[in-house]
Coordinates of C-alpha atoms in Angstrom, one line a residue:
M1 CA 15.4 -27.2 16.2
T2 CA 12.8 -25.6 17.7
I3 CA 8.7 -26.6 16.9
Y4 CA 6.1 -24.0 16.9
R5 CA 2.0 -24.3 17.0
A6 CA 0.0 -21.1 16.2
P7 CA -3.0 -20.6 18.7
V8 CA -5.6 -20.4 16.8
E9 CA -7.8 -21.7 19.3
D10 CA -7.1 -18.5 21.8
M11 CA -7.2 -16.7 19.5
Q12 CA -10.9 -17.2 17.8
F13 CA -11.3 -17.1 22.0
V14 CA -10.6 -13.7 22.5
L15 CA -12.0 -12.9 18.9
H16 CA -15.5 -14.3 18.8
H17 CA -15.5 -13.9 22.9
V18 CA -14.1 -11.4 23.9
L19 CA -13.9 -8.8 21.6
N20 CA -17.5 -9.3 19.9
L21 CA -15.5 -9.2 16.2
S22 CA -19.1 -10.4 14.0
E23 CA -20.8 -8.1 16.4
T24 CA -19.4 -5.2 14.4
Y25 CA -18.2 -7.1 11.3
P26 CA -21.0 -9.2 10.3
D27 CA -18.7 -11.6 7.7
L28 CA -16.4 -11.4 9.8
D29 CA -17.8 -14.9 11.7
E30 CA -16.0 -17.7 13.5
A31 CA -16.2 -20.2 10.8
F32 CA -14.9 -16.9 8.5
T33 CA -11.8 -15.7 11.0
E34 CA -11.7 -19.7 11.8
A35 CA -10.5 -19.9 8.2
I36 CA -7.7 -17.4 7.0
L37 CA -6.4 -17.4 10.6
T38 CA -5.1 -21.9 9.8
E39 CA -4.5 -20.7 6.2
A40 CA -2.3 -18.1 7.9
A41 CA -1.2 -20.6 9.9
K42 CA -0.3 -23.4 8.1
L43 CA 2.7 -20.6 5.7
S44 CA 3.5 -19.5 9.2
E45 CA 4.7 -23.2 10.4
E46 CA 5.6 -25.1 7.6
V47 CA 6.7 -22.4 5.3
L48 CA 8.5 -19.2 8.1
A49 CA 9.1 -21.1 11.4
P50 CA 12.0 -23.6 9.2
L51 CA 13.5 -20.5 8.4
N52 CA 14.3 -19.3 11.6
A53 CA 17.4 -20.7 13.0
S54 CA 19.1 -20.7 9.4
G55 CA 17.7 -17.8 9.0
D56 CA 19.5 -16.0 12.9
A57 CA 22.8 -18.4 11.9
E58 CA 23.0 -17.5 8.1
G59 CA 22.3 -13.8 8.6
C60 CA 22.1 -11.3 5.7
R61 CA 25.4 -10.0 3.7
L62 CA 26.8 -6.5 1.3
E63 CA 27.4 -7.9 -1.9
N64 CA 28.8 -5.4 -3.8
G65 CA 26.3 -2.1 -2.7
V66 CA 22.8 -5.0 -3.0
V67 CA 21.8 -7.0 0.7
R68 CA 21.1 -10.5 0.2
T69 CA 18.7 -12.2 2.7
P70 CA 19.4 -15.8 4.0
K71 CA 18.4 -18.9 2.2
G72 CA 15.1 -19.1 1.5
F73 CA 13.8 -15.9 2.5
P74 CA 12.8 -14.7 -1.5
E75 CA 11.1 -17.4 -2.0
A76 CA 9.2 -17.7 1.7
F77 CA 8.5 -13.1 0.9
A78 CA 6.9 -14.6 -2.9
A79 CA 4.7 -17.0 -0.8
M80 CA 3.5 -14.3 1.5
K81 CA 2.3 -11.8 -0.7
E82 CA 1.1 -15.0 -3.4
G83 CA -1.2 -15.4 -0.3
G84 CA -2.0 -11.4 -0.3
W85 CA -0.9 -11.4 3.3
P86 CA 0.9 -8.0 3.5
A87 CA -2.5 -5.9 2.2
I88 CA -4.6 -8.5 4.8
D89 CA -6.6 -5.1 6.2
C90 CA -4.7 -2.1 3.1
A91 CA -8.5 -0.6 1.2
E92 CA -9.3 -2.0 -1.9
E93 CA -8.7 0.5 -3.7
Y94 CA -5.8 -0.4 -3.7
G95 CA -5.2 -4.0 -4.5
G96 CA -5.7 -4.8 -0.3
Q97 CA -8.9 -7.1 1.3
G98 CA -9.5 -4.6 3.1
L99 CA -10.2 -5.9 6.3
P100 CA -9.4 -4.9 9.7
Y101 CA -6.4 -4.3 11.5
L102 CA -7.6 -6.6 14.3
M103 CA -7.3 -9.5 11.3
H104 CA -3.6 -7.9 10.3
T105 CA -2.7 -8.3 14.3
A106 CA -3.8 -12.2 14.1
V107 CA -2.3 -13.2 11.7
G108 CA 0.7 -10.6 12.0
E109 CA 1.1 -12.7 15.1
M110 CA 1.5 -15.6 13.3
F111 CA 4.2 -14.3 11.2
V112 CA 6.4 -12.9 14.4
S113 CA 6.6 -16.5 16.9
A114 CA 7.8 -18.4 13.5
N115 CA 10.3 -15.6 12.3
M116 CA 10.5 -12.0 13.7
A117 CA 12.8 -11.5 11.7
F118 CA 11.4 -12.4 8.5
N119 CA 7.8 -10.3 9.6
M120 CA 10.2 -7.9 9.8
Y121 CA 10.5 -5.9 5.6
Q122 CA 6.8 -6.7 5.1
G123 CA 5.4 -4.7 8.7
L124 CA 7.5 -1.7 8.5
T125 CA 5.9 -1.3 4.7
H126 CA 2.5 -1.3 6.3
G127 CA 4.1 1.4 8.8
A128 CA 4.8 3.0 4.8
Y129 CA 1.4 3.1 3.7
S130 CA -0.3 4.1 6.1
A131 CA 1.7 7.3 6.0
I132 CA 1.1 7.5 3.2
L133 CA -2.5 7.2 3.3
L134 CA -2.6 10.1 6.0
H135 CA -0.6 12.3 4.4
G136 CA 0.2 11.8 0.5
T137 CA -1.1 13.1 -2.8
D138 CA -3.6 12.3 -4.8
A139 CA -0.9 11.3 -7.3
Q140 CA 1.7 9.7 -4.3
K141 CA -1.0 7.0 -2.9
R142 CA -1.7 6.1 -6.9
T143 CA 2.3 5.7 -7.6
Y144 CA 3.1 4.2 -3.9
L145 CA 0.7 2.3 -2.6
P146 CA -0.5 -0.4 -4.6
K147 CA 3.1 -1.7 -5.3
L148 CA 3.9 -1.1 -1.1
A149 CA -0.1 -3.5 -0.8
S150 CA 1.6 -6.1 -2.8
C151 CA 5.5 -5.8 -1.6
D152 CA 6.3 -5.6 -4.8
W153 CA 7.7 -2.1 -3.7
T154 CA 8.5 -2.5 0.8
G155 CA 9.5 0.6 2.6
T156 CA 11.6 1.9 5.5
M157 CA 11.7 4.0 8.5
N158 CA 14.3 6.4 7.9
L159 CA 15.0 8.9 11.9
T160 CA 18.3 7.8 14.2
E161 CA 21.1 9.4 12.6
P162 CA 25.0 8.9 14.4
H163 CA 24.8 11.2 17.1
A164 CA 20.9 11.8 17.5
G165 CA 18.7 8.6 19.0
T166 CA 15.3 9.8 20.9
D167 CA 16.1 13.7 19.7
L168 CA 15.3 14.0 16.7
G169 CA 15.2 17.8 16.2
I170 CA 19.2 17.7 17.1
M171 CA 19.2 15.9 13.9
R172 CA 22.1 16.9 10.5
T173 CA 19.7 15.4 6.9
K174 CA 19.1 18.0 4.9
A175 CA 16.8 18.9 2.5
E176 CA 17.3 21.7 -0.4
P177 CA 14.1 22.5 -2.6
Q178 CA 14.3 22.2 -6.5
E179 CA 12.4 24.1 -9.3
D180 CA 10.6 20.5 -10.8
G181 CA 9.5 20.9 -6.9
S182 CA 11.5 17.5 -5.7
F183 CA 15.0 18.3 -2.8
L184 CA 18.2 16.5 -2.7
I185 CA 18.1 14.9 0.6
T186 CA 22.1 14.4 1.7
G187 CA 22.6 12.7 5.4
T188 CA 23.3 9.3 6.7
K189 CA 20.6 7.5 8.4
I190 CA 21.6 4.5 10.7
F191 CA 19.7 1.6 12.5
I192 CA 17.9 0.7 9.5
S193 CA 15.4 -2.3 9.5
A194 CA 15.1 -3.9 6.2
G195 CA 17.0 -0.9 4.4
D196 CA 17.6 -2.2 1.2
H197 CA 17.7 -6.3 0.5
D198 CA 17.1 -8.6 -2.3
L199 CA 13.0 -9.7 -2.0
A200 CA 11.7 -6.0 -3.2
E201 CA 12.2 -4.8 -7.0
N202 CA 11.6 -1.1 -4.7
I203 CA 12.4 0.3 -1.7
V204 CA 10.2 3.1 -1.3
H205 CA 12.3 5.1 2.3
L206 CA 10.6 7.7 4.5
V207 CA 13.0 10.0 5.0
L208 CA 13.4 13.0 8.0
A209 CA 15.2 15.5 6.8
K210 CA 15.2 19.7 7.5
A211 CA 14.8 21.9 5.0
P212 CA 15.1 26.1 4.8
G213 CA 13.2 27.8 7.5
G214 CA 11.7 25.5 8.8
G215 CA 13.3 27.0 12.3
D216 CA 15.0 25.3 15.4
G217 CA 13.9 21.3 16.6
T218 CA 11.5 19.5 15.6
R219 CA 9.7 21.9 14.0
G220 CA 12.1 22.5 10.9
V221 CA 11.8 18.1 10.3
S222 CA 9.4 17.5 7.0
L223 CA 9.5 14.3 6.0
F224 CA 10.6 12.8 2.4
I225 CA 9.4 9.2 -0.1
V226 CA 12.6 8.8 -1.2
P227 CA 12.8 5.9 -3.3
K228 CA 16.0 3.7 -4.0
F229 CA 15.1 3.7 -7.6
L230 CA 13.3 5.8 -8.8
V231 CA 9.9 6.3 -10.5
N232 CA 8.5 7.0 -13.6
E233 CA 5.5 8.4 -14.8
D234 CA 3.9 4.9 -16.3
G235 CA 5.3 3.7 -12.9
S236 CA 7.9 1.7 -14.5
L237 CA 11.4 1.6 -12.2
G238 CA 13.9 4.6 -13.9
D239 CA 16.7 5.3 -12.2
R240 CA 19.5 4.1 -9.9
N241 CA 18.8 6.9 -6.2
T242 CA 21.7 8.3 -4.2
V243 CA 20.9 6.4 -1.0
T244 CA 23.2 3.2 -0.7
T245 CA 23.6 0.9 1.9
S246 CA 27.7 1.2 3.9
K247 CA 26.7 -0.9 5.9
I248 CA 25.0 -4.4 8.0
E249 CA 25.1 -4.1 11.4
E250 CA 26.1 -6.8 13.5
K251 CA 23.4 -7.4 16.4
M252 CA 23.0 -9.6 19.8
G253 CA 20.1 -10.8 17.4
I254 CA 17.1 -10.6 14.4
H255 CA 20.7 -11.4 12.0
A256 CA 18.7 -12.8 9.3
N257 CA 17.5 -8.9 9.1
S258 CA 18.9 -6.6 7.2
T259 CA 19.4 -3.6 9.8
C260 CA 22.2 -0.5 7.6
V261 CA 23.7 2.2 8.0
M262 CA 22.2 4.4 4.8
N263 CA 23.5 7.4 3.1
F264 CA 21.7 9.1 1.3
D265 CA 23.2 11.7 -1.1
G266 CA 21.5 14.3 -2.8
A267 CA 19.7 11.7 -3.2
K268 CA 15.5 12.7 -5.2
G269 CA 13.4 13.1 -2.8
W270 CA 9.6 14.3 -2.5
L271 CA 7.7 15.6 0.7
L272 CA 4.9 13.7 2.3
G273 CA 2.5 15.8 4.4
G274 CA 3.3 20.2 5.2
L275 CA 7.1 21.0 5.0
H276 CA 8.1 21.5 9.0
K277 CA 5.7 19.5 9.9
G278 CA 6.8 15.7 8.7
M279 CA 6.4 14.4 12.7
K280 CA 3.0 14.3 11.9
G281 CA 3.3 11.6 9.3
M282 CA 6.1 9.8 10.7
F283 CA 3.9 9.3 14.4
T284 CA 1.5 8.0 12.0
M285 CA 4.2 4.6 11.5
M286 CA 6.2 5.4 13.9
N287 CA 2.5 4.5 16.7
E288 CA 1.7 1.8 14.6
A289 CA 5.3 0.3 14.9
R290 CA 4.6 0.5 18.7
L291 CA 2.1 -1.5 18.8
G292 CA 3.8 -4.0 15.8
V293 CA 6.6 -4.0 19.2
A294 CA 4.2 -4.8 21.7
L295 CA 3.1 -7.4 19.5
Q296 CA 6.5 -9.0 18.7
G297 CA 6.8 -8.9 22.7
Y298 CA 4.6 -11.5 23.7
A299 CA 5.1 -13.4 19.9
V300 CA 8.6 -14.0 20.5
A301 CA 8.3 -15.4 23.8
E302 CA 5.4 -17.6 21.9
P303 CA 7.6 -20.2 20.7
A304 CA 9.8 -19.9 23.5
Y305 CA 7.3 -20.8 25.9
Q306 CA 6.1 -23.3 23.7
N307 CA 9.7 -25.4 23.9
A308 CA 9.7 -24.7 27.5
V309 CA 7.0 -26.4 27.9
A310 CA 7.5 -29.9 25.6
Y311 CA 11.6 -30.2 26.6
A312 CA 9.8 -29.5 30.8
K313 CA 6.9 -32.8 29.9
E314 CA 10.3 -34.6 28.0
R315 CA 13.1 -33.6 31.2
L316 CA 13.4 -36.6 32.8
Q317 CA 15.4 -34.6 36.5
G318 CA 14.8 -35.4 40.1
R319 CA 12.1 -36.7 42.1
G320 CA 8.1 -34.4 42.3
I321 CA 6.6 -35.2 46.6
P322 CA 5.1 -37.7 45.4
P323 CA 7.3 -38.9 42.8
A324 CA 4.7 -39.5 39.0
N325 CA 7.1 -41.6 37.7
P326 CA 8.4 -44.1 40.3
E327 CA 9.2 -46.9 37.7
G328 CA 11.2 -44.6 35.9
P329 CA 14.3 -43.1 36.8
A330 CA 13.0 -39.7 37.8
D331 CA 10.3 -37.1 37.1
P332 CA 9.3 -35.0 33.8
L333 CA 10.4 -31.4 35.3
I334 CA 6.9 -30.2 34.6
V335 CA 6.3 -31.8 38.1
H336 CA 8.0 -29.0 39.9
P337 CA 6.8 -26.3 41.8
D338 CA 9.7 -24.0 40.9
I339 CA 9.2 -24.6 36.7
R340 CA 5.2 -25.1 37.2
R341 CA 5.2 -21.2 38.2
S342 CA 7.6 -20.4 35.7
L343 CA 5.0 -22.4 32.9
M344 CA 2.6 -20.9 34.6
D345 CA 4.1 -16.8 34.6
Q346 CA 4.9 -16.8 30.7
K347 CA 1.3 -18.4 30.2
S348 CA -0.6 -15.6 32.1
F349 CA 0.9 -13.1 29.9
L350 CA 1.3 -14.4 27.4
E351 CA -2.3 -15.2 26.7
G352 CA -3.2 -11.9 29.0
A353 CA -0.7 -10.1 26.5
R354 CA -2.7 -11.4 23.3
A355 CA -5.7 -10.3 24.2
F356 CA -4.9 -7.0 25.0
T357 CA -3.1 -6.3 22.3
F358 CA -6.4 -7.6 20.0
W359 CA -8.0 -5.1 22.2
G360 CA -5.6 -2.3 21.4
A361 CA -6.2 -3.5 17.1
S362 CA -9.5 -3.0 18.5
L363 CA -9.5 0.4 18.9
I364 CA -7.6 1.5 16.6
D365 CA -10.0 -0.4 13.3
K366 CA -13.3 2.3 16.1
A367 CA -11.1 5.0 15.6
K368 CA -11.3 5.7 12.7
T369 CA -14.5 6.9 13.1
D370 CA -14.9 7.4 17.1
P371 CA -12.3 10.2 19.0
E372 CA -12.4 8.9 22.5
A373 CA -11.2 5.3 20.6
E374 CA -8.5 6.8 19.7
A375 CA -7.6 9.2 22.9
L376 CA -7.8 5.6 24.5
I377 CA -5.5 4.2 22.1
S378 CA -3.1 6.7 22.5
L379 CA -2.8 6.7 26.3
L380 CA -3.0 2.4 26.4
T381 CA 0.1 2.4 23.1
P382 CA 3.2 3.3 25.8
V383 CA 1.4 0.8 28.2
L384 CA 1.6 -2.0 25.4
K385 CA 5.2 -1.0 23.9
G386 CA 6.6 -0.5 27.5
F387 CA 5.1 -3.3 29.2
Q388 CA 4.8 -6.1 26.7
T389 CA 7.9 -5.9 25.8
D390 CA 9.9 -6.0 29.2
M391 CA 7.9 -9.2 30.4
G392 CA 8.4 -11.1 26.6
Y393 CA 12.1 -10.5 27.1
Q394 CA 11.6 -12.4 30.4
C395 CA 8.9 -14.8 29.3
A396 CA 11.7 -16.1 26.8
T397 CA 14.8 -15.4 29.2
Q398 CA 12.2 -17.7 32.3
A399 CA 11.9 -19.7 29.0
Q400 CA 15.2 -20.6 27.9
Q401 CA 16.4 -20.8 32.1
V402 CA 13.5 -24.3 31.9
F403 CA 16.4 -25.6 29.9
G404 CA 18.9 -25.7 31.9
G405 CA 22.1 -26.0 30.8
H406 CA 21.1 -26.9 27.9
G407 CA 19.2 -23.5 27.6
Y408 CA 22.6 -21.3 26.4
I409 CA 23.7 -24.1 23.6
E410 CA 22.5 -23.1 20.4
E411 CA 21.5 -26.1 19.5
T412 CA 18.0 -25.8 21.7
G413 CA 17.3 -23.2 19.6
M414 CA 16.7 -20.8 22.8
S415 CA 19.2 -18.5 23.3
Q416 CA 17.0 -17.2 19.4
F417 CA 14.5 -16.3 20.9
V418 CA 16.6 -14.6 24.1
R419 CA 18.8 -13.5 21.7
D420 CA 15.4 -11.1 19.2
A421 CA 13.0 -10.3 22.2
R422 CA 15.8 -7.7 24.1
I423 CA 15.6 -5.8 20.6
A424 CA 12.3 -5.0 21.2
M425 CA 12.8 -2.7 24.0
I426 CA 15.2 -0.7 23.2
Y427 CA 13.7 0.2 19.3
E428 CA 10.9 2.6 17.7
G429 CA 11.3 3.7 21.6
A430 CA 13.3 2.8 24.3
N431 CA 10.8 1.6 27.2
G432 CA 12.1 4.1 29.1
I433 CA 10.9 7.1 26.5
Q434 CA 7.6 5.2 26.2
A435 CA 7.7 5.4 30.8
L436 CA 7.6 9.3 30.6
D437 CA 4.9 9.9 27.2
L438 CA 2.7 7.9 29.3
V439 CA 3.5 10.4 32.1
G440 CA 5.0 13.2 30.9
R441 CA 2.1 13.7 28.0
K442 CA -0.7 11.0 27.7
L443 CA -2.0 11.4 31.0
A444 CA -2.5 14.5 30.9
L445 CA -4.4 14.5 27.6
D446 CA -7.4 16.5 27.1
G447 CA -7.1 17.1 30.7
G448 CA -7.4 14.2 31.4
K449 CA -10.5 12.7 30.4
P450 CA -8.2 9.5 28.2
I451 CA -7.3 7.8 31.4
M452 CA -10.5 9.2 33.4
A453 CA -12.3 7.3 30.4
F454 CA -10.0 3.8 31.3
F455 CA -10.3 4.6 35.5
E456 CA -15.1 5.0 34.3
M457 CA -15.0 1.3 32.1
I458 CA -13.0 -0.3 34.6
K459 CA -15.3 0.8 36.7
T460 CA -18.6 -0.5 35.3
F461 CA -16.6 -3.8 34.3
C462 CA -16.6 -4.5 37.8
R463 CA -19.7 -2.9 39.1
E464 CA -21.7 -4.7 36.1
N465 CA -19.6 -8.1 37.4
D466 CA -19.7 -7.7 41.4
G467 CA -20.3 -10.9 42.0
P468 CA -19.6 -14.8 43.6
E469 CA -18.3 -15.6 40.2
M470 CA -16.5 -13.0 39.3
A471 CA -15.5 -12.1 42.9
G472 CA -11.8 -13.7 42.9
F473 CA -10.8 -11.6 39.2
V474 CA -12.9 -8.3 40.2
Q475 CA -12.0 -7.8 43.4
P476 CA -8.3 -8.2 42.2
L477 CA -9.1 -5.9 39.1
K478 CA -10.9 -3.5 41.9
A479 CA -7.8 -3.0 44.6
A480 CA -5.4 -3.1 41.8
S481 CA -7.4 0.2 39.5
K482 CA -7.1 2.3 43.2
D483 CA -3.6 2.1 43.2
L484 CA -3.1 3.2 40.0
Q485 CA -4.9 6.2 40.5
T486 CA -3.6 7.2 44.3
A487 CA -0.1 6.5 41.3
A488 CA -2.1 9.2 38.9
M489 CA -2.8 11.4 42.0
Y490 CA 0.1 11.4 43.3
F491 CA 1.4 12.7 40.3
M492 CA -0.9 15.9 40.1
E493 CA 0.0 16.2 43.1
N494 CA 3.8 16.9 43.0
M495 CA 3.2 18.5 39.1
K496 CA 5.6 21.2 40.5
T497 CA 8.1 18.7 41.0
P498 CA 8.6 17.0 38.0
N499 CA 12.0 14.7 39.1
A500 CA 8.9 12.8 40.6
A501 CA 6.9 12.0 38.1
L502 CA 9.6 11.3 36.0
S503 CA 11.4 9.5 38.4
G504 CA 8.1 7.1 39.7
A505 CA 6.8 6.7 35.4
Y506 CA 8.3 3.2 34.4
D507 CA 6.8 2.0 37.8
F508 CA 3.7 3.9 36.4
M509 CA 3.7 1.9 33.2
H510 CA 4.6 -0.8 34.5
M511 CA 1.8 -0.5 36.5
M512 CA -0.3 0.5 34.2
G513 CA 0.5 -3.0 32.6
H514 CA -0.3 -4.7 34.6
V515 CA -4.3 -3.2 35.8
C516 CA -4.2 -4.0 31.6
L517 CA -3.6 -7.0 31.8
G518 CA -5.3 -7.8 35.0
F519 CA -8.9 -5.8 32.7
M520 CA -7.8 -8.8 30.1
W521 CA -8.3 -11.4 32.5
A522 CA -11.3 -10.6 33.9
R523 CA -13.0 -10.3 30.2
M524 CA -11.5 -13.6 29.5
A525 CA -13.1 -14.8 32.3
K526 CA -16.5 -14.1 31.8
A527 CA -16.7 -15.1 28.9
A528 CA -15.1 -18.4 29.4
S529 CA -17.5 -19.2 33.1
G530 CA -19.9 -19.7 30.7
Q531 CA -18.1 -22.5 28.4
Q532 CA -17.1 -26.4 29.9
G533 CA -14.5 -28.6 28.5
D534 CA -10.5 -28.2 29.3
F535 CA -9.9 -24.8 26.9
A536 CA -12.6 -23.5 29.8
A537 CA -11.0 -24.8 32.0
A538 CA -7.6 -23.6 31.6
K539 CA -8.1 -20.3 31.0
L540 CA -9.7 -19.7 34.9
A541 CA -7.1 -21.0 36.5
T542 CA -4.5 -19.4 34.0
G543 CA -6.3 -16.2 34.9
R544 CA -7.1 -16.4 38.8
Y545 CA -3.2 -17.4 39.0
Y546 CA -2.5 -14.4 37.0
M547 CA -4.9 -12.5 40.0
A548 CA -3.2 -13.6 42.6
R549 CA 0.7 -13.7 41.3
H550 CA 1.3 -11.0 39.3
L551 CA -1.1 -8.4 39.3
P552 CA -0.9 -7.4 43.4
A553 CA 2.3 -6.0 42.2
T554 CA 0.9 -2.4 41.9
A555 CA 1.0 -1.5 45.0
M556 CA 4.9 -2.5 44.8
H557 CA 5.1 -0.1 42.2
L558 CA 3.0 2.3 44.3
A559 CA 4.6 2.5 46.9
R560 CA 8.5 2.8 45.2
I561 CA 6.3 5.7 43.7
K562 CA 5.1 7.1 46.9
S563 CA 9.0 7.0 47.2
G564 CA 9.6 10.2 44.9
A565 CA 12.6 12.0 43.3
D566 CA 15.0 11.6 46.3
P567 CA 16.9 7.8 46.1
V568 CA 16.9 8.0 42.4
M569 CA 18.3 11.8 42.4
A570 CA 20.1 11.6 45.7
L571 CA 23.4 9.9 44.9
P572 CA 25.7 13.4 42.6
A573 CA 26.2 12.6 39.0
E574 CA 29.6 12.3 39.8
A575 CA 30.0 9.5 41.9
F576 CA 29.0 7.4 39.5

């Protein structure tokens, strides 16, 4: 059985010493947030984590049109609801606790690390809540938000169709207007996470469909609320809607989450937001989901790393130089430099990614009143999602590698971390799409102001901390930021040859990811340099490792970008 211990101390460090949470929210002092995180850790470690392997082995099953979740899931979901965890950052008027999104993110990391498949049932519900909060009518908010906040009802996002993934403009699902103001939704959606299950009384599907008169492409798309059970005027549940699950997908990982094929056979739905303006509402849900997936990228790798560390300390194999255990038959794996390298790769990424994700969550909170913060998090979202899920999967495989052959055996549990982590690189927009979004759309946003503000932020930090104590962090960050600026300028100079930019987009996304983690490590080093003790010493050593061993990758990515499109496009399609 695998282990998991929630990294509460590290979370507290990022919240209060890097992001200075209590300066923005005076009520959220260290004692208060520690109490919240400690309770979330208890639920994660004692309830959710023990169900991770068994849920993976059992999976979900479809019985008489109803999806059954694995043993223990209904009880765990009830415990999640009873603690009020799904509503931690929801508005108080709808039954929430009104805390910042940042606290939702910190708690969510623990739940994902403990049991990613389980957390998806409430995670997607939060996205549906946010979409209705921003785009719904007052009546829709009164009807759905309290139930979604409590997770008495859960939510889904229905985009993908059998013939159409990212290209939503070619979807076929139709919405026919009715005299009572509702619409009849007809079509098939696939890959619907938590599309059906036995954990909630009702499931609120948010469905993209085309209503008459909308035109071609995504301009013709509208967003609809389609509940599994119709809701009466008094809020009680009425008849079953004509939406059914025809299949549960057999997946590589996240077996305990029901990924469904959903059939809408003239199902009754109600418009959410403006007619033919469904992408606006759906992007509210998608952007939140992308932040959630960015979190999944490193959160699944966290327990993989923890188990790799434990194994490396216990497993005796070979001899170190000099021997660390001369009286025993062999030395523990952790004495070997290559194992140490692997563990440091993982540790330096995980702690940097946590800080980056928490910073992104704090920008979402700030964006409610600050347009510049909104522009910055819009720029960073594809980097968070794409870079962190790529690196998180890599870390999970590195952790598996520490186990050697035992990592390939299911009973150690390492295989599940690798399998679960893999989906994060694909859903909510595959990472190649994230790279294209970053280079093709986000760099040019508002005349390039967000990316220039990002560069200025790093430049200011480096100038204000340009002393001998921080030189090991500031100088590498300066060099990496210069590489990123050079790459951005290359794209600007080659705008007339789009393939040059598109061929380098993935490298640019990773380059920017490294710069963001370098920036986070520099900020963490500044905070840790004023502290004493083992925690601060380990933080500084880990940060120096990232700056020395990973941040120089920006030079490699820049060289690739400057090679242009020719090496990428030289081979004719028929030659493959």
